[in-house]
Amino acid sequence: RERGIHPIARIVVAKDPLLAIRKPEWAVLHVDGGFWTDRIRSRWVDAYNDSVWIYAADLAAEAVLMGFREIQFDYLRFPDEPRELMEKAIFPSRRPGESYRAAVRRNVQLMRGRVAHLGVPFTLDIFGLTTSADGDLGIGQVWEDLVTLADVVLPMVYPSHYGRGS
């Protein structure tokens, strides 16, 4: 602070392989048994599970106590994997009929409510294409849903995501 640094704590929500190992009951499962992994063999936690989001909010509270002046949540979504890989994933906490989009919105609201008392900006990193896409891109993120819930929304824009002429 004496040097004008604004420390921001980045907290990963759903793509947390360490949490999936430590709390296997929160992990995404594979239809054939065991744990589901993405293309790079990383485990994810179930983004339908409220406890995952409460844990992220608890980490945020700890970070603020340590001196961080802003909380930036990342990977608040479902995996962006090919359909054939996602068909093998089981999300044990899914509520009947609940979509990815509804789960992300519900849990971002839950998380925001749990950190509101911290008095720091509530910032969300989201997939960059959500700013121009129709629908949730198969990951549960919809720009219009999330911009109303956060103090700051940061679309993670990578040139490789955009085709020629975009």
CSV table of C-alpha atoms in Angstrom, one decimal:
chain,number,residue,atom,x,y,z
A,1,ARG,CA,0.0,0.0,0.0
A,2,GLU,CA,2.9,2.4,0.8
A,3,ARG,CA,4.0,2.0,-2.9
A,4,GLY,CA,0.6,2.4,-4.4
A,5,ILE,CA,0.0,-1.2,-5.2
A,6,HIS,CA,-3.6,-2.4,-5.3
A,7,PRO,CA,-3.5,-6.1,-4.4
A,8,ILE,CA,-6.1,-8.2,-6.1
A,9,ALA,CA,-6.8,-11.8,-5.0
A,10,ARG,CA,-7.7,-14.1,-8.0
A,11,ILE,CA,-9.7,-17.0,-6.8
A,12,VAL,CA,-10.5,-19.9,-9.2
A,13,VAL,CA,-13.9,-21.4,-8.6
A,14,ALA,CA,-14.8,-24.5,-10.8
A,15,LYS,CA,-11.4,-25.5,-12.4
A,16,ASP,CA,-9.8,-26.3,-9.1
A,17,PRO,CA,-8.1,-29.7,-9.3
A,18,LEU,CA,-6.6,-29.4,-5.8
A,19,LEU,CA,-10.1,-28.9,-4.3
A,20,ALA,CA,-11.4,-31.8,-6.4
A,21,ILE,CA,-8.8,-34.0,-4.9
A,22,ARG,CA,-9.2,-32.8,-1.3
A,23,LYS,CA,-13.0,-32.8,-1.5
A,24,PRO,CA,-13.8,-35.7,-3.9
A,25,GLU,CA,-17.5,-35.5,-3.0
A,26,TRP,CA,-17.5,-32.1,-4.8
A,27,ALA,CA,-15.7,-33.3,-7.9
A,28,VAL,CA,-17.2,-33.9,-11.4
A,29,LEU,CA,-17.5,-37.7,-11.9
A,30,HIS,CA,-17.0,-39.9,-14.9
A,31,VAL,CA,-19.9,-42.1,-16.2
A,32,ASP,CA,-17.5,-45.1,-16.1
A,33,GLY,CA,-16.6,-44.5,-12.5
A,34,GLY,CA,-13.9,-42.3,-10.9
A,35,PHE,CA,-13.2,-38.7,-11.7
A,36,TRP,CA,-13.9,-36.9,-14.9
A,37,THR,CA,-11.0,-34.9,-16.3
A,38,ASP,CA,-10.7,-32.4,-19.1
A,39,ARG,CA,-8.4,-32.6,-22.2
A,40,ILE,CA,-5.3,-31.8,-20.1
A,41,ARG,CA,-6.3,-34.4,-17.5
A,42,SER,CA,-7.3,-31.7,-14.9
A,43,ARG,CA,-10.1,-32.4,-12.5
A,44,TRP,CA,-12.9,-29.9,-12.0
A,45,VAL,CA,-15.4,-29.4,-9.1
A,46,ASP,CA,-19.1,-29.5,-9.7
A,47,ALA,CA,-20.3,-26.0,-10.5
A,48,TYR,CA,-23.8,-26.9,-9.6
A,49,ASN,CA,-22.6,-27.5,-6.0
A,50,ASP,CA,-23.3,-24.6,-3.7
A,51,SER,CA,-20.5,-25.6,-1.4
A,52,VAL,CA,-17.9,-25.0,-4.1
A,53,TRP,CA,-19.1,-21.3,-4.4
A,54,ILE,CA,-19.3,-20.9,-0.6
A,55,TYR,CA,-15.7,-22.2,-0.3
A,56,ALA,CA,-14.6,-19.6,-2.9
A,57,ALA,CA,-16.4,-16.9,-0.9
A,58,ASP,CA,-14.7,-18.1,2.3
A,59,LEU,CA,-11.3,-17.9,0.5
A,60,ALA,CA,-12.2,-14.3,-0.5
A,61,ALA,CA,-12.9,-13.4,3.1
A,62,GLU,CA,-9.5,-14.8,4.1
A,63,ALA,CA,-7.8,-12.9,1.3
A,64,VAL,CA,-9.3,-9.6,2.5
A,65,LEU,CA,-8.1,-10.3,6.0
A,66,MET,CA,-4.6,-10.8,4.6
A,67,GLY,CA,-4.8,-7.3,3.0
A,68,PHE,CA,-6.1,-7.9,-0.5
A,69,ARG,CA,-8.3,-4.9,-1.6
A,70,GLU,CA,-10.2,-6.6,-4.4
A,71,ILE,CA,-11.5,-10.1,-5.1
A,72,GLN,CA,-11.4,-11.4,-8.7
A,73,PHE,CA,-13.2,-14.7,-9.3
A,74,ASP,CA,-12.2,-16.8,-12.3
A,75,TYR,CA,-13.5,-20.0,-13.9
A,76,LEU,CA,-17.0,-19.4,-12.6
A,77,ARG,CA,-18.3,-21.7,-15.3
A,78,PHE,CA,-18.5,-25.2,-16.6
A,79,PRO,CA,-15.8,-26.9,-18.7
A,80,ASP,CA,-15.4,-25.8,-22.3
A,81,GLU,CA,-14.7,-29.3,-23.6
A,82,PRO,CA,-15.9,-31.1,-26.8
A,83,ARG,CA,-19.4,-32.6,-26.6
A,84,GLU,CA,-18.1,-36.2,-26.6
A,85,LEU,CA,-16.0,-35.5,-23.5
A,86,MET,CA,-18.8,-33.6,-21.7
A,87,GLU,CA,-21.2,-36.5,-22.3
A,88,LYS,CA,-19.0,-38.5,-20.0
A,89,ALA,CA,-19.2,-36.0,-17.1
A,90,ILE,CA,-21.6,-36.4,-14.2
A,91,PHE,CA,-22.4,-33.4,-12.1
A,92,PRO,CA,-23.8,-34.9,-8.8
A,93,SER,CA,-25.2,-31.7,-7.4
A,94,ARG,CA,-27.3,-30.8,-10.5
A,95,ARG,CA,-30.9,-29.9,-9.6
A,96,PRO,CA,-33.5,-31.5,-11.8
A,97,GLY,CA,-33.9,-29.4,-15.0
A,98,GLU,CA,-31.3,-26.8,-14.0
A,99,SER,CA,-29.1,-25.5,-16.9
A,100,TYR,CA,-25.5,-24.5,-16.7
A,101,ARG,CA,-26.6,-20.9,-17.2
A,102,ALA,CA,-29.1,-21.0,-14.3
A,103,ALA,CA,-26.5,-22.7,-12.0
A,104,VAL,CA,-23.8,-20.1,-12.7
A,105,ARG,CA,-26.2,-17.2,-12.2
A,106,ARG,CA,-27.6,-18.7,-9.0
A,107,ASN,CA,-24.2,-19.4,-7.5
A,108,VAL,CA,-22.6,-16.1,-8.5
A,109,GLN,CA,-25.5,-14.4,-6.7
A,110,LEU,CA,-24.9,-16.7,-3.7
A,111,MET,CA,-21.2,-15.9,-3.7
A,112,ARG,CA,-21.8,-12.2,-4.1
A,113,GLY,CA,-24.1,-12.2,-1.1
A,114,ARG,CA,-21.5,-14.0,1.0
A,115,VAL,CA,-18.8,-11.5,0.3
A,116,ALA,CA,-20.8,-8.2,0.2
A,117,HIS,CA,-19.8,-7.4,3.8
A,118,LEU,CA,-16.1,-7.4,2.9
A,119,GLY,CA,-16.3,-4.0,1.4
A,120,VAL,CA,-14.1,-4.7,-1.6
A,121,PRO,CA,-14.9,-4.8,-5.3
A,122,PHE,CA,-16.5,-8.0,-6.6
A,123,THR,CA,-14.9,-8.7,-9.9
A,124,LEU,CA,-15.6,-11.6,-12.3
A,125,ASP,CA,-13.3,-12.9,-15.1
A,126,ILE,CA,-15.4,-14.3,-17.9
A,127,PHE,CA,-14.8,-16.0,-21.2
A,128,GLY,CA,-14.2,-13.2,-23.7
A,129,LEU,CA,-16.6,-14.5,-26.3
A,130,THR,CA,-19.6,-14.0,-24.0
A,131,THR,CA,-19.5,-10.3,-24.9
A,132,SER,CA,-20.7,-11.1,-28.4
A,133,ALA,CA,-22.2,-14.6,-28.3
A,134,ASP,CA,-25.8,-15.6,-28.2
A,135,GLY,CA,-26.4,-18.1,-25.4
A,136,ASP,CA,-24.0,-19.4,-22.8
A,137,LEU,CA,-21.4,-21.0,-25.1
A,138,GLY,CA,-22.0,-24.3,-23.4
A,139,ILE,CA,-20.3,-23.1,-20.2
A,140,GLY,CA,-23.1,-21.3,-18.4
A,141,GLN,CA,-21.8,-17.7,-18.8
A,142,VAL,CA,-24.1,-15.1,-20.3
A,143,TRP,CA,-22.8,-11.5,-20.4
A,144,GLU,CA,-26.2,-10.0,-19.6
A,145,ASP,CA,-26.6,-12.2,-16.5
A,146,LEU,CA,-23.2,-11.4,-15.0
A,147,VAL,CA,-22.7,-7.7,-15.6
A,148,THR,CA,-25.6,-6.9,-13.3
A,149,LEU,CA,-24.1,-9.0,-10.5
A,150,ALA,CA,-20.5,-7.6,-10.4
A,151,ASP,CA,-18.8,-4.4,-9.7
A,152,VAL,CA,-16.3,-5.2,-12.5
A,153,VAL,CA,-16.6,-7.8,-15.3
A,154,LEU,CA,-13.4,-8.7,-17.1
A,155,PRO,CA,-13.8,-10.5,-20.4
A,156,MET,CA,-10.7,-12.6,-20.9
A,157,VAL,CA,-10.1,-11.9,-24.6
A,158,TYR,CA,-7.5,-14.0,-26.5
A,159,PRO,CA,-6.8,-13.4,-30.2
A,160,SER,CA,-7.0,-17.2,-30.8
A,161,HIS,CA,-10.7,-17.1,-29.9
A,162,TYR,CA,-11.6,-14.9,-32.9
A,163,GLY,CA,-11.6,-16.0,-36.5
A,164,ARG,CA,-10.3,-13.8,-39.3
A,165,GLY,CA,-12.5,-10.7,-39.8
A,166,SER,CA,-14.0,-10.8,-36.3
